[in-house]
C-alpha positions as a printed NumPy array, in Angstrom:
array([[117.539, 126.719,  88.53 ],
       [120.767, 124.682,  88.564],
       [120.978, 120.915,  88.787],
       [121.982, 121.098,  92.448],
       [118.893, 123.171,  93.274],
       [116.634, 120.63 ,  91.593],
       [117.722, 117.946,  94.048],
       [118.661, 119.951,  97.152],
       [116.934, 122.75 ,  99.077],
       [118.496, 125.861, 100.582],
       [119.562, 123.89 , 103.663],
       [121.569, 121.422, 101.599],
       [119.003, 118.68 , 102.277],
       [117.62 , 116.411,  99.583],
       [114.208, 117.755,  98.658],
       [111.207, 116.137, 100.328],
       [109.789, 114.63 ,  97.128],
       [113.009, 112.714,  96.526],
       [113.123, 111.688, 100.179],
       [109.617, 110.27 ,  99.778],
       [110.658, 108.31 ,  96.684],
       [113.694, 106.913,  98.504],
       [111.515, 105.851, 101.442],
       [109.231, 103.999,  99.017],
       [112.209, 102.189,  97.48 ],
       [113.715, 101.345, 100.875],
       [110.336, 100.121, 102.132],
       [109.915,  97.841,  99.111],
       [113.469,  96.513,  99.516],
       [113.003,  95.653, 103.194],
       [109.525,  94.237, 102.482],
       [110.996,  91.774,  99.997],
       [113.906,  90.979, 102.311],
       [111.699,  90.417, 105.341],
       [109.103,  88.455, 103.366],
       [111.753,  86.029, 102.166],
       [113.166,  85.753, 105.689],
       [109.693,  84.994, 107.056],
       [109.097,  82.349, 104.379],
       [112.419,  80.704, 105.169],
       [111.724,  80.832, 108.904],
       [108.272,  79.348, 108.426],
       [109.629,  76.556, 106.232],
       [112.152,  75.658, 108.934],
       [109.908,  76.12 , 111.96 ],
       [106.329,  75.496, 110.772],
       [106.084,  72.309, 112.822],
       [106.51 ,  74.396, 115.969],
       [103.803,  76.949, 115.164],
       [100.396,  76.647, 116.857],
       [ 97.895,  74.626, 114.846],
       [ 94.135,  74.3  , 114.786],
       [ 91.84 ,  77.203, 115.657],
       [ 94.653,  79.646, 116.504],
       [ 96.893,  78.958, 113.508],
       [ 95.405,  81.651, 111.244],
       [ 95.418,  84.174, 114.102],
       [ 99.145,  83.743, 114.74 ],
       [ 99.975,  83.737, 111.037],
       [ 98.046,  86.983, 110.55 ],
       [ 99.656,  88.515, 113.643],
       [103.122,  87.54 , 112.454],
       [102.452,  89.06 , 109.034],
       [101.256,  92.307, 110.646],
       [104.353,  92.465, 112.838],
       [106.495,  92.144, 109.713],
       [104.72 ,  95.19 , 108.204],
       [105.376,  97.181, 111.38 ],
       [109.055,  96.203, 111.361],
       [109.47 ,  96.991, 107.646],
       [107.845, 100.42 , 107.894],
       [109.774, 101.418, 111.021],
       [113.118, 100.192, 109.664],
       [112.597, 102.051, 106.38 ],
       [111.401, 105.132, 108.268],
       [114.392, 105.148, 110.583],
       [116.899, 104.604, 107.764],
       [115.497, 107.619, 105.899],
       [115.086, 109.721, 109.032],
       [118.639, 109.068, 110.164],
       [120.595, 109.062, 106.92 ],
       [118.637, 111.528, 104.779],
       [117.827, 114.062, 107.49 ],
       [120.14 , 113.312, 110.416],
       [117.238, 113.054, 112.854],
       [116.83 , 110.752, 115.859],
       [114.492, 107.772, 116.181],
       [112.14 , 109.72 , 118.452],
       [111.219, 112.029, 115.553],
       [109.083, 109.155, 114.176],
       [106.669, 109.783, 117.074],
       [106.547, 106.278, 118.484],
       [108.682, 106.605, 121.601],
       [107.211, 106.733, 125.101],
       [107.23 , 110.516, 125.082],
       [105.345, 112.712, 127.513],
       [101.571, 112.169, 127.218],
       [101.83 , 109.188, 124.844],
       [ 99.373, 107.29 , 127.046],
       [ 96.938, 110.208, 126.845],
       [ 97.238, 110.266, 123.047],
       [ 96.593, 106.532, 122.768],
       [ 93.623, 106.51 , 125.175],
       [ 91.969, 109.63 , 123.746],
       [ 92.513, 108.337, 120.213],
       [ 90.975, 104.969, 121.098],
       [ 87.915, 106.635, 122.61 ],
       [ 87.53 , 108.898, 119.575],
       [ 87.781, 105.899, 117.224],
       [ 85.227, 103.808, 119.136],
       [ 82.816, 106.733, 119.573],
       [ 83.086, 107.684, 115.888],
       [ 82.312, 104.139, 114.784],
       [ 79.359, 104.023, 117.162],
       [ 78.131, 107.274, 115.615],
       [ 78.316, 105.704, 112.137],
       [ 76.421, 102.643, 113.357],
       [ 73.823, 104.983, 114.85 ],
       [ 73.356, 106.724, 111.488],
       [ 72.875, 103.384, 109.717],
       [ 70.541, 102.061, 112.417],
       [ 68.46 , 105.255, 112.442],
       [ 68.08 , 104.924, 108.683],
       [ 66.756, 101.405, 109.185],
       [ 69.771,  99.691, 107.635],
       [ 71.199,  97.876, 110.654],
       [ 69.915,  96.192, 113.763],
       [ 71.719,  94.149, 116.386],
       [ 71.19 ,  91.367, 118.877],
       [ 73.442,  90.23 , 121.684],
       [ 75.563,  87.307, 120.541],
       [ 74.202,  84.335, 122.458],
       [ 75.397,  81.727, 119.992],
       [ 78.909,  81.626, 121.494],
       [ 80.003,  80.994, 125.059],
       [ 80.813,  84.087, 127.104],
       [ 84.417,  82.894, 127.452],
       [ 84.8  ,  82.659, 123.674],
       [ 83.35 ,  86.149, 123.173],
       [ 85.754,  87.582, 125.768],
       [ 88.65 ,  85.702, 124.182],
       [ 87.642,  87.099, 120.808],
       [ 87.412,  90.673, 122.141],
       [ 90.933,  90.471, 123.574],
       [ 92.541,  88.528, 120.713],
       [ 91.034,  90.724, 118.021],
       [ 92.104,  93.801, 119.995],
       [ 95.731,  92.665, 119.847],
       [ 95.468,  91.949, 116.128],
       [ 93.8  ,  95.284, 115.366],
       [ 96.432,  97.219, 117.319],
       [ 99.317,  95.568, 115.465],
       [ 97.563,  95.894, 112.08 ],
       [ 96.785,  99.577, 112.682],
       [100.337, 100.253, 113.853],
       [101.711,  98.808, 110.609],
       [ 99.491, 101.03 , 108.47 ],
       [100.182, 104.096, 110.608],
       [103.937, 103.533, 110.399],
       [103.66 , 103.241, 106.609],
       [101.39 , 106.217, 105.917],
       [101.53 , 108.538, 108.93 ],
       [105.16 , 107.678, 109.626],
       [108.041, 108.978, 107.54 ],
       [106.095, 109.958, 104.374],
       [103.8  , 112.511, 106.009],
       [106.515, 113.558, 108.46 ],
       [109.152, 114.449, 105.884],
       [106.636, 116.46 , 103.836],
       [105.504, 118.241, 107.006],
       [109.099, 119.253, 107.76 ],
       [109.233, 120.729, 104.257],
       [106.041, 122.727, 105.027],
       [103.887, 120.57 , 102.738],
       [101.763, 119.07 , 105.517],
       [ 98.457, 119.114, 103.631],
       [100.102, 117.689, 100.518],
       [101.416, 114.95 , 102.789],
       [ 97.915, 114.305, 104.12 ],
       [ 96.502, 114.161, 100.586],
       [ 99.175, 111.876,  99.132],
       [ 99.206, 109.459, 102.062],
       [ 95.399, 109.347, 102.065],
       [ 95.346, 108.366,  98.405],
       [ 98.001, 105.741,  99.08 ],
       [ 96.036, 104.473, 102.073],
       [ 92.882, 104.153,  99.959],
       [ 94.768, 102.447,  97.12 ],
       [ 96.149,  99.848,  99.537],
       [ 92.549,  98.73 , 100.244],
       [ 91.406,  98.553,  96.616],
       [ 91.762,  94.781,  96.399],
       [ 89.977,  93.932,  99.642],
       [ 86.963,  91.622,  99.295],
       [ 83.499,  93.074,  98.602],
       [ 84.758,  96.526,  97.603],
       [ 81.935,  98.954,  96.797],
       [ 82.896, 100.779,  93.554],
       [ 83.98 , 104.386,  94.217],
       [ 82.435, 104.51 ,  97.711],
       [ 85.044, 102.285,  99.375],
       [ 87.932, 104.234,  97.849],
       [ 86.471, 107.635,  98.715],
       [ 85.645, 106.635, 102.282],
       [ 89.053, 105.049, 102.85 ],
       [ 90.716, 108.19 , 101.478],
       [ 88.569, 110.199, 103.891],
       [ 89.716, 107.914, 106.703],
       [ 93.293, 108.656, 105.638],
       [ 92.602, 112.398, 105.859],
       [ 91.092, 111.902, 109.324],
       [ 94.145, 109.959, 110.498],
       [ 96.466, 112.518, 108.89 ],
       [ 94.701, 115.278, 110.819],
       [ 95.12 , 113.2  , 113.99 ],
       [ 98.851, 112.956, 113.339],
       [ 99.182, 116.699, 112.737],
       [ 97.36 , 117.456, 115.994],
       [ 99.974, 115.6  , 118.088],
       [102.921, 114.859, 115.733],
       [102.823, 111.446, 117.404],
       [101.741, 108.089, 115.976],
       [ 99.994, 107.143, 119.228],
       [ 96.957, 109.351, 118.587],
       [ 96.139, 108.127, 115.051],
       [ 96.99 , 104.584, 116.186],
       [ 94.331, 104.861, 118.911],
       [ 91.735, 106.157, 116.444],
       [ 92.578, 103.525, 113.837],
       [ 92.517, 100.435, 116.042],
       [ 89.556, 101.727, 118.098],
       [ 87.422, 102.157, 114.967],
       [ 88.348,  98.715, 113.598],
       [ 87.891,  96.966, 116.952],
       [ 84.475,  98.516, 117.526],
       [ 83.477,  97.729, 113.938],
       [ 84.434,  94.055, 114.019],
       [ 84.533,  93.03 , 117.683],
       [ 81.733,  95.044, 119.254],
       [ 79.238,  95.37 , 116.401],
       [ 80.118,  92.258, 114.389],
       [ 80.451,  94.063, 111.042],
       [ 83.017,  93.467, 108.269],
       [ 86.243,  95.477, 108.578],
       [ 87.086,  96.838, 105.118],
       [ 85.469,  93.789, 103.555],
       [ 87.144,  91.292, 105.89 ],
       [ 85.46 ,  89.132, 108.52 ],
       [ 88.192,  89.018, 111.141],
       [ 86.282,  88.337, 114.366],
       [ 84.776,  84.932, 115.039],
       [ 82.743,  85.773, 118.134],
       [ 81.795,  89.485, 118.318],
       [ 79.819,  90.956, 121.199],
       [ 76.828,  91.774, 118.965],
       [ 75.421,  90.031, 115.926],
       [ 74.611,  92.458, 113.121],
       [ 71.7  ,  92.19 , 110.721],
       [ 72.386,  94.31 , 107.633],
       [ 69.119,  94.942, 105.801],
       [ 70.511,  97.684, 103.566],
       [ 70.423,  99.574, 101.39 ],
       [ 74.089,  99.073, 100.532],
       [ 74.668, 102.772,  99.853],
       [ 73.785, 103.43 , 103.502],
       [ 75.41 , 100.502, 105.337],
       [ 78.219,  99.492, 102.977],
       [ 76.839,  95.976, 102.617],
       [ 79.391,  93.162, 102.691],
       [ 82.28 ,  95.643, 102.762],
       [ 81.11 ,  97.08 , 106.066],
       [ 80.292, 100.561, 107.254],
       [ 83.287, 102.062, 105.409],
       [ 81.539, 101.299, 102.107],
       [ 78.413, 103.361, 102.793],
       [ 77.277, 106.882, 103.502],
       [ 76.857, 106.17 , 107.227],
       [ 80.621, 105.742, 107.359],
       [ 81.104, 108.933, 105.337],
       [ 79.018, 110.986, 107.774],
       [ 80.805, 109.511, 110.796],
       [ 84.294, 110.147, 109.409],
       [ 83.516, 113.695, 108.278],
       [ 82.204, 114.614, 111.72 ],
       [ 85.074, 112.768, 113.406],
       [ 87.655, 114.651, 111.312],
       [ 86.194, 117.986, 112.424],
       [ 86.04 , 116.775, 116.034],
       [ 89.644, 115.585, 115.906],
       [ 90.848, 118.926, 114.55 ],
       [ 88.942, 120.846, 117.251],
       [ 89.733, 118.681, 120.3  ],
       [ 91.076, 121.08 , 122.952],
       [ 93.121, 118.631, 125.033],
       [ 95.479, 117.078, 122.484],
       [ 98.677, 118.79 , 121.393],
       [102.224, 117.861, 120.392],
       [105.075, 117.962, 122.86 ],
       [107.441, 120.885, 122.173],
       [110.18 , 118.49 , 121.03 ],
       [107.959, 116.605, 118.581],
       [106.571, 119.855, 117.218],
       [110.103, 121.098, 116.551],
       [111.266, 117.784, 115.068],
       [108.419, 117.819, 112.541],
       [108.154, 121.526, 111.725],
       [111.631, 122.453, 110.5  ],
       [113.926, 121.136, 107.792],
       [116.892, 121.229, 110.17 ],
       [115.432, 120.94 , 113.689],
       [118.594, 119.504, 115.269],
       [122.328, 119.616, 114.683],
       [124.298, 117.032, 112.729],
       [125.055, 114.866, 115.78 ],
       [121.527, 113.653, 116.46 ],
       [121.293, 110.197, 117.998]])
């Protein structure tokens, strides 16, 4: 094999592994650039930001938006300049049936989380009471505000892991390698969350990455895995009052949870994703997602993510 063949495939395109490495470098570059821009902006404008109870919410939301922007910019740069493909190939445009993908995904995510809670509750590890310690208005405010935060946070992670990395490997006919690699990356990104359960948290988060990768492959659109991702997190933190990957992000959930263990079942302080109840729910949800009869990619998205050269050189 000649030097040219090491770097380029039979279509004259840089091989997918190198494209993935370039995306990683571009993502890191724009992350640093945007982080410094945000720090400068905050230093200049911090007196104008909301203070008090909502300050941390807006800071977190702003940080999540920066992740979304970084991932999408890096994804588009690589999509456009390495493969000559249009923006819509990233699967985040308002394509036909995007609303269906988002709604169905959200319902699947919420139902799957409820199934995991049911497993833990049936095993005697969790019980719940209606949250009467907060005013109804505050609970409703929390449900809406946390929903916005979870959507933006999930979109950032989907754009990073189910965006360009899995897409470029899928075009090279390495879809399952893409699912595996992005799942391991997804799990690694959560390794330093608070209250991590050794081995269990990593394995369950990797399983969640496989589930979300399957969701992407079913539609070739980010809307479906986005719905699953935010729906699971919102139900976990906002409806059932449990930690979300070790983080307590919701001040006034609908239900107050009483975790009486054991930790291997409920996940303890890490939340359901650190226990076997989460494992069971995600395994069943992955199978359900793969078998759902009423989700499918649009013909254009299927073509844009199934071939090394799906469009001509003048894509826009």
